[in-house]
Amino acid sequence: MKIARTILHQPALQAVIAEELSPGGAADLSDQSITDHILEHAKTVYHPCGTCRMGTDDQAVVDPQLRVRGVPRLRICDASIMPRLISGNTNAPVIMIADRCADFILGSA
Protein backbone atom coordinates (compact mmCIF):
# COMPACT_ATOMS: atom_id res chain seq x y z
CA MET A 1 0.00 0.00 0.00
CA LYS A 2 2.85 2.37 0.83
CA ILE A 3 4.57 1.66 -2.49
CA ALA A 4 1.33 2.21 -4.40
CA ARG A 5 0.77 5.52 -2.61
CA THR A 6 4.36 6.61 -3.39
CA ILE A 7 3.90 5.78 -7.07
CA LEU A 8 0.58 7.63 -7.24
CA HIS A 9 2.18 10.77 -5.82
CA GLN A 10 4.88 10.98 -8.52
CA PRO A 11 4.88 14.18 -10.60
CA ALA A 12 4.29 12.25 -13.84
CA LEU A 13 0.88 11.11 -12.57
CA GLN A 14 -0.34 14.38 -11.11
CA ALA A 15 -2.04 15.38 -14.37
CA VAL A 16 -4.33 12.34 -14.22
CA ILE A 17 -4.87 11.94 -10.46
CA ALA A 18 -6.96 14.60 -8.76
CA GLU A 19 -6.86 13.15 -5.25
CA GLU A 20 -6.48 9.95 -3.28
CA LEU A 21 -9.95 8.85 -2.32
CA SER A 22 -9.15 6.01 0.03
CA PRO A 23 -7.70 5.65 2.63
CA GLY A 24 -7.23 9.39 2.30
CA GLY A 25 -4.69 11.90 1.11
CA ALA A 26 -2.79 12.32 4.35
CA ALA A 27 0.88 11.57 3.70
CA ASP A 28 1.46 10.68 7.32
CA LEU A 29 -1.00 7.79 7.73
CA SER A 30 0.33 5.42 10.35
CA ASP A 31 1.06 1.79 9.56
CA GLN A 32 -1.82 0.85 11.85
CA SER A 33 -4.22 3.17 9.98
CA ILE A 34 -3.23 1.56 6.68
CA THR A 35 -3.59 -1.94 8.15
CA ASP A 36 -6.99 -1.07 9.61
CA HIS A 37 -8.12 0.28 6.22
CA ILE A 38 -7.00 -2.90 4.43
CA LEU A 39 -8.70 -5.17 6.97
CA GLU A 40 -11.94 -3.21 6.71
CA HIS A 41 -12.11 -2.84 2.92
CA ALA A 42 -10.12 -5.64 1.24
CA LYS A 43 -12.13 -8.28 -0.59
CA THR A 44 -11.27 -11.20 -2.80
CA VAL A 45 -11.60 -10.74 -6.54
CA TYR A 46 -12.12 -14.41 -7.29
CA HIS A 47 -14.73 -17.02 -6.61
CA PRO A 48 -13.88 -19.26 -3.67
CA CYS A 49 -12.62 -22.60 -4.93
CA GLY A 50 -12.03 -26.00 -3.44
CA THR A 51 -14.66 -25.93 -0.70
CA CYS A 52 -16.42 -29.01 -2.15
CA ARG A 53 -13.51 -30.76 -3.83
CA MET A 54 -14.23 -33.34 -6.50
CA GLY A 55 -12.41 -36.66 -6.45
CA THR A 56 -12.56 -40.40 -5.91
CA ASP A 57 -11.04 -40.53 -2.42
CA ASP A 58 -12.98 -40.55 0.85
CA GLN A 59 -12.18 -36.89 1.56
CA ALA A 60 -13.77 -35.64 -1.69
CA VAL A 61 -17.21 -34.05 -1.30
CA VAL A 62 -18.24 -34.51 -4.94
CA ASP A 63 -17.74 -37.58 -7.15
CA PRO A 64 -16.57 -37.40 -10.81
CA GLN A 65 -20.23 -37.07 -11.96
CA LEU A 66 -20.59 -34.00 -9.70
CA ARG A 67 -22.88 -35.81 -7.25
CA VAL A 68 -22.58 -34.86 -3.59
CA ARG A 69 -21.57 -37.94 -1.65
CA GLY A 70 -24.30 -39.08 0.75
CA VAL A 71 -26.94 -36.64 -0.53
CA PRO A 72 -29.22 -38.17 -3.17
CA ARG A 73 -30.24 -36.07 -6.20
CA LEU A 74 -27.83 -33.21 -5.45
CA ARG A 75 -25.00 -32.12 -7.74
CA ILE A 76 -22.60 -29.21 -7.51
CA CYS A 77 -21.45 -27.42 -10.66
CA ASP A 78 -19.49 -24.35 -9.60
CA ALA A 79 -15.91 -23.38 -8.71
CA SER A 80 -16.16 -25.08 -5.33
CA ILE A 81 -15.44 -28.47 -6.94
CA MET A 82 -12.07 -27.30 -8.28
CA PRO A 83 -9.30 -28.75 -6.12
CA ARG A 84 -7.43 -25.42 -6.10
CA LEU A 85 -7.69 -21.90 -7.49
CA ILE A 86 -6.55 -21.59 -11.09
CA SER A 87 -4.24 -18.80 -12.26
CA GLY A 88 -6.85 -17.23 -14.54
CA ASN A 89 -10.46 -16.18 -14.32
CA THR A 90 -12.78 -18.93 -13.08
CA ASN A 91 -15.68 -18.02 -15.40
CA ALA A 92 -14.74 -20.24 -18.37
CA PRO A 93 -13.99 -23.35 -16.28
CA VAL A 94 -17.27 -22.92 -14.39
CA ILE A 95 -19.18 -22.70 -17.69
CA MET A 96 -17.49 -25.94 -18.77
CA ILE A 97 -18.31 -27.59 -15.43
CA ALA A 98 -21.96 -26.51 -15.73
CA ASP A 99 -22.15 -27.81 -19.30
CA ARG A 100 -20.70 -31.14 -18.22
CA CYS A 101 -23.15 -31.29 -15.31
CA ALA A 102 -26.04 -30.73 -17.72
CA ASP A 103 -24.77 -33.68 -19.77
CA PHE A 104 -24.68 -35.85 -16.64
CA ILE A 105 -28.22 -34.84 -15.69
CA LEU A 106 -29.57 -35.41 -19.19
CA GLY A 107 -27.83 -38.78 -19.31
CA SER A 108 -25.76 -38.06 -22.39
CA ALA A 109 -22.38 -38.33 -20.68
Coordinates of N, CA and C in Angstrom, one line a residue:
M1 N 0.8 -1.2 0.0 CA 0.0 0.0 0.0 C 0.9 1.2 0.0
K2 N 2.0 1.2 0.8 CA 2.8 2.4 0.8 C 3.5 2.6 -0.5
I3 N 3.9 1.5 -1.2 CA 4.6 1.7 -2.5 C 3.6 2.2 -3.5
A4 N 2.4 1.7 -3.5 CA 1.3 2.2 -4.4 C 1.1 3.7 -4.2
R5 N 1.0 4.1 -2.9 CA 0.8 5.5 -2.6 C 1.9 6.4 -3.1
T6 N 3.2 5.9 -2.9 CA 4.4 6.6 -3.4 C 4.3 6.8 -4.9
I7 N 4.0 5.7 -5.6 CA 3.9 5.8 -7.1 C 2.8 6.8 -7.5
L8 N 1.7 6.7 -6.9 CA 0.6 7.6 -7.2 C 0.9 9.1 -7.0
H9 N 1.8 9.4 -6.1 CA 2.2 10.8 -5.8 C 3.3 11.3 -6.7
Q10 N 3.8 10.5 -7.6 CA 4.9 11.0 -8.5 C 4.4 12.1 -9.4
P11 N 5.3 13.0 -9.7 CA 4.9 14.2 -10.6 C 4.3 13.8 -11.9
A12 N 4.8 12.7 -12.5 CA 4.3 12.2 -13.8 C 2.8 11.9 -13.8
L13 N 2.3 11.5 -12.7 CA 0.9 11.1 -12.6 C 0.0 12.2 -12.1
Q14 N 0.5 13.3 -11.7 CA -0.3 14.4 -11.1 C -1.4 14.9 -12.1
A15 N -1.1 14.9 -13.4 CA -2.0 15.4 -14.4 C -3.3 14.5 -14.5
V16 N -3.2 13.2 -14.1 CA -4.3 12.3 -14.2 C -5.0 11.9 -12.9
I17 N -4.3 12.3 -11.8 CA -4.9 11.9 -10.5 C -5.2 13.2 -9.7
A18 N -6.5 13.4 -9.5 CA -7.0 14.6 -8.8 C -6.7 14.5 -7.3
E19 N -7.1 13.3 -6.7 CA -6.9 13.2 -5.3 C -6.9 11.7 -4.9
E20 N -6.4 11.3 -3.8 CA -6.5 10.0 -3.3 C -7.8 9.9 -2.5
L21 N -8.6 9.0 -2.9 CA -9.9 8.8 -2.3 C -9.9 8.0 -1.1
S22 N -9.1 6.9 -1.1 CA -9.2 6.0 0.0 C -7.8 5.4 0.2
P23 N -7.2 5.3 1.3 CA -7.7 5.7 2.6 C -7.7 7.1 3.0
G24 N -7.2 8.0 2.1 CA -7.2 9.4 2.3 C -5.9 10.0 1.9
G25 N -5.9 11.3 1.6 CA -4.7 11.9 1.1 C -3.6 12.2 2.1
A26 N -3.8 12.0 3.4 CA -2.8 12.3 4.4 C -1.5 11.5 4.1
A27 N -0.4 12.2 4.0 CA 0.9 11.6 3.7 C 1.4 10.9 4.9
D28 N 0.9 11.2 6.1 CA 1.5 10.7 7.3 C 0.6 9.6 8.0
L29 N -0.2 8.9 7.2 CA -1.0 7.8 7.7 C -0.1 6.8 8.4
S30 N -0.5 6.4 9.6 CA 0.3 5.4 10.4 C 0.2 4.0 9.7
D31 N 1.2 3.2 10.0 CA 1.1 1.8 9.6 C -0.2 1.1 10.1
Q32 N -0.6 1.4 11.3 CA -1.8 0.9 11.9 C -3.1 1.4 11.1
S33 N -3.1 2.6 10.7 CA -4.2 3.2 10.0 C -4.4 2.5 8.6
I34 N -3.2 2.2 8.0 CA -3.2 1.6 6.7 C -3.7 0.1 6.9
T35 N -3.2 -0.6 7.9 CA -3.6 -1.9 8.2 C -5.1 -2.0 8.5
D36 N -5.6 -1.1 9.3 CA -7.0 -1.1 9.6 C -7.8 -0.9 8.4
H37 N -7.4 0.0 7.5 CA -8.1 0.3 6.2 C -8.2 -1.0 5.4
I38 N -7.0 -1.7 5.2 CA -7.0 -2.9 4.4 C -7.9 -4.0 5.0
L39 N -7.9 -4.2 6.3 CA -8.7 -5.2 7.0 C -10.2 -4.9 6.8
E40 N -10.5 -3.6 6.8 CA -11.9 -3.2 6.7 C -12.5 -3.3 5.3
H41 N -11.6 -3.0 4.3 CA -12.1 -2.8 2.9 C -11.7 -3.9 1.9
A42 N -10.6 -4.7 2.2 CA -10.1 -5.6 1.2 C -11.1 -6.8 1.0
K43 N -11.2 -7.2 -0.2 CA -12.1 -8.3 -0.6 C -11.4 -9.1 -1.6
T44 N -11.8 -10.4 -1.8 CA -11.3 -11.2 -2.8 C -11.9 -10.8 -4.1
V45 N -11.1 -11.0 -5.2 CA -11.6 -10.7 -6.5 C -11.8 -12.0 -7.3
Y46 N -11.9 -13.1 -6.6 CA -12.1 -14.4 -7.3 C -13.2 -15.2 -6.6
H47 N -13.7 -16.2 -7.2 CA -14.7 -17.0 -6.6 C -14.0 -18.0 -5.7
P48 N -14.5 -18.2 -4.5 CA -13.9 -19.3 -3.7 C -13.9 -20.6 -4.4
C49 N -12.8 -21.3 -4.3 CA -12.6 -22.6 -4.9 C -12.2 -23.7 -3.9
G50 N -12.5 -24.9 -4.2 CA -12.0 -26.0 -3.4 C -12.8 -26.3 -2.2
T51 N -13.9 -25.7 -1.9 CA -14.7 -25.9 -0.7 C -15.5 -27.2 -0.8
C52 N -15.7 -27.7 -2.0 CA -16.4 -29.0 -2.2 C -15.7 -29.8 -3.2
R53 N -14.4 -30.1 -2.9 CA -13.5 -30.8 -3.8 C -14.1 -32.0 -4.5
M54 N -13.8 -32.2 -5.8 CA -14.2 -33.3 -6.5 C -13.1 -34.3 -6.5
G55 N -13.4 -35.6 -6.4 CA -12.4 -36.7 -6.5 C -13.0 -38.0 -6.2
T56 N -12.1 -39.0 -6.1 CA -12.6 -40.4 -5.9 C -12.2 -40.9 -4.5
D57 N -11.4 -40.1 -3.8 CA -11.0 -40.5 -2.4 C -12.1 -40.2 -1.4
D58 N -12.0 -40.7 -0.2 CA -13.0 -40.6 0.9 C -13.1 -39.1 1.3
Q59 N -12.1 -38.3 1.1 CA -12.2 -36.9 1.6 C -12.9 -36.0 0.5
A60 N -13.1 -36.5 -0.7 CA -13.8 -35.6 -1.7 C -15.3 -35.5 -1.4
V61 N -15.8 -34.3 -1.6 CA -17.2 -34.1 -1.3 C -18.1 -34.5 -2.5
V62 N -17.5 -34.3 -3.7 CA -18.2 -34.5 -4.9 C -17.5 -35.6 -5.7
D63 N -18.3 -36.5 -6.3 CA -17.7 -37.6 -7.2 C -17.5 -37.1 -8.6
P64 N -16.9 -37.9 -9.5 CA -16.6 -37.4 -10.8 C -17.8 -37.1 -11.7
Q65 N -19.0 -37.5 -11.2 CA -20.2 -37.1 -12.0 C -20.9 -35.9 -11.3
L66 N -20.2 -35.2 -10.4 CA -20.6 -34.0 -9.7 C -21.7 -34.2 -8.7
R67 N -21.9 -35.5 -8.3 CA -22.9 -35.8 -7.2 C -22.3 -35.6 -5.9
V68 N -23.0 -35.0 -5.0 CA -22.6 -34.9 -3.6 C -22.7 -36.2 -2.9
R69 N -21.6 -36.6 -2.3 CA -21.6 -37.9 -1.6 C -22.5 -37.9 -0.4
G70 N -23.4 -38.9 -0.4 CA -24.3 -39.1 0.8 C -25.6 -38.2 0.7
V71 N -25.7 -37.5 -0.4 CA -26.9 -36.6 -0.5 C -27.6 -37.0 -1.9
P72 N -28.6 -37.8 -1.9 CA -29.2 -38.2 -3.2 C -29.8 -37.0 -3.9
R73 N -29.7 -37.0 -5.3 CA -30.2 -36.1 -6.2 C -29.7 -34.7 -6.1
L74 N -28.5 -34.5 -5.6 CA -27.8 -33.2 -5.5 C -26.5 -33.2 -6.1
R75 N -26.3 -32.3 -7.0 CA -25.0 -32.1 -7.7 C -24.5 -30.7 -7.5
I76 N -23.2 -30.5 -7.6 CA -22.6 -29.2 -7.5 C -21.9 -28.9 -8.8
C77 N -22.1 -27.8 -9.4 CA -21.5 -27.4 -10.7 C -21.0 -26.0 -10.6
D78 N -20.1 -25.7 -9.7 CA -19.5 -24.4 -9.6 C -18.0 -24.5 -9.2
A79 N -17.4 -23.4 -9.0 CA -15.9 -23.4 -8.7 C -15.5 -24.1 -7.4
S80 N -16.5 -24.4 -6.6 CA -16.2 -25.1 -5.3 C -15.6 -26.5 -5.6
I81 N -15.9 -27.1 -6.7 CA -15.4 -28.5 -6.9 C -14.0 -28.5 -7.4
M82 N -13.5 -27.4 -7.8 CA -12.1 -27.3 -8.3 C -11.2 -27.6 -7.1
P83 N -10.2 -28.4 -7.3 CA -9.3 -28.8 -6.1 C -8.5 -27.6 -5.6
R84 N -8.2 -26.6 -6.5 CA -7.4 -25.4 -6.1 C -7.7 -24.3 -7.1
L85 N -7.4 -23.1 -6.7 CA -7.7 -21.9 -7.5 C -6.8 -21.9 -8.7
I86 N -7.3 -21.6 -9.9 CA -6.5 -21.6 -11.1 C -5.9 -20.2 -11.2
S87 N -4.9 -20.1 -12.1 CA -4.2 -18.8 -12.3 C -5.0 -17.8 -13.0
G88 N -6.1 -18.2 -13.8 CA -6.8 -17.2 -14.5 C -8.2 -17.0 -14.0
N89 N -9.1 -16.4 -14.7 CA -10.5 -16.2 -14.3 C -11.2 -17.5 -14.2
T90 N -12.1 -17.7 -13.3 CA -12.8 -18.9 -13.1 C -14.0 -19.0 -13.9
N91 N -14.4 -18.0 -14.7 CA -15.7 -18.0 -15.4 C -15.7 -19.1 -16.4
A92 N -14.7 -19.2 -17.3 CA -14.7 -20.2 -18.4 C -14.8 -21.7 -17.8
P93 N -13.9 -22.0 -16.8 CA -14.0 -23.4 -16.3 C -15.4 -23.7 -15.6
V94 N -16.0 -22.7 -15.0 CA -17.3 -22.9 -14.4 C -18.3 -23.2 -15.5
I95 N -18.2 -22.4 -16.6 CA -19.2 -22.7 -17.7 C -19.0 -24.1 -18.2
M96 N -17.8 -24.6 -18.3 CA -17.5 -25.9 -18.8 C -18.0 -27.0 -17.8
I97 N -17.8 -26.7 -16.5 CA -18.3 -27.6 -15.4 C -19.8 -27.7 -15.5
A98 N -20.5 -26.5 -15.7 CA -22.0 -26.5 -15.7 C -22.5 -27.3 -17.0
D99 N -21.8 -27.1 -18.1 CA -22.2 -27.8 -19.3 C -22.0 -29.3 -19.1
R100 N -20.9 -29.7 -18.5 CA -20.7 -31.1 -18.2 C -21.8 -31.7 -17.3
C101 N -22.1 -30.9 -16.3 CA -23.2 -31.3 -15.3 C -24.5 -31.5 -16.0
A102 N -24.8 -30.6 -16.9 CA -26.0 -30.7 -17.7 C -26.0 -32.0 -18.5
D103 N -24.9 -32.4 -19.1 CA -24.8 -33.7 -19.8 C -25.0 -34.8 -18.8
F104 N -24.4 -34.8 -17.6 CA -24.7 -35.8 -16.6 C -26.2 -36.0 -16.3
I105 N -26.8 -34.8 -16.1 CA -28.2 -34.8 -15.7 C -29.1 -35.4 -16.8
L106 N -28.8 -35.0 -18.0 CA -29.6 -35.4 -19.2 C -29.2 -36.8 -19.6
G107 N -28.2 -37.4 -19.0 CA -27.8 -38.8 -19.3 C -27.1 -39.0 -20.6
S108 N -26.5 -37.9 -21.1 CA -25.8 -38.1 -22.4 C -24.3 -38.2 -22.2
A109 N -23.8 -38.2 -20.9 CA -22.4 -38.3 -20.7 C -22.0 -39.8 -20.4

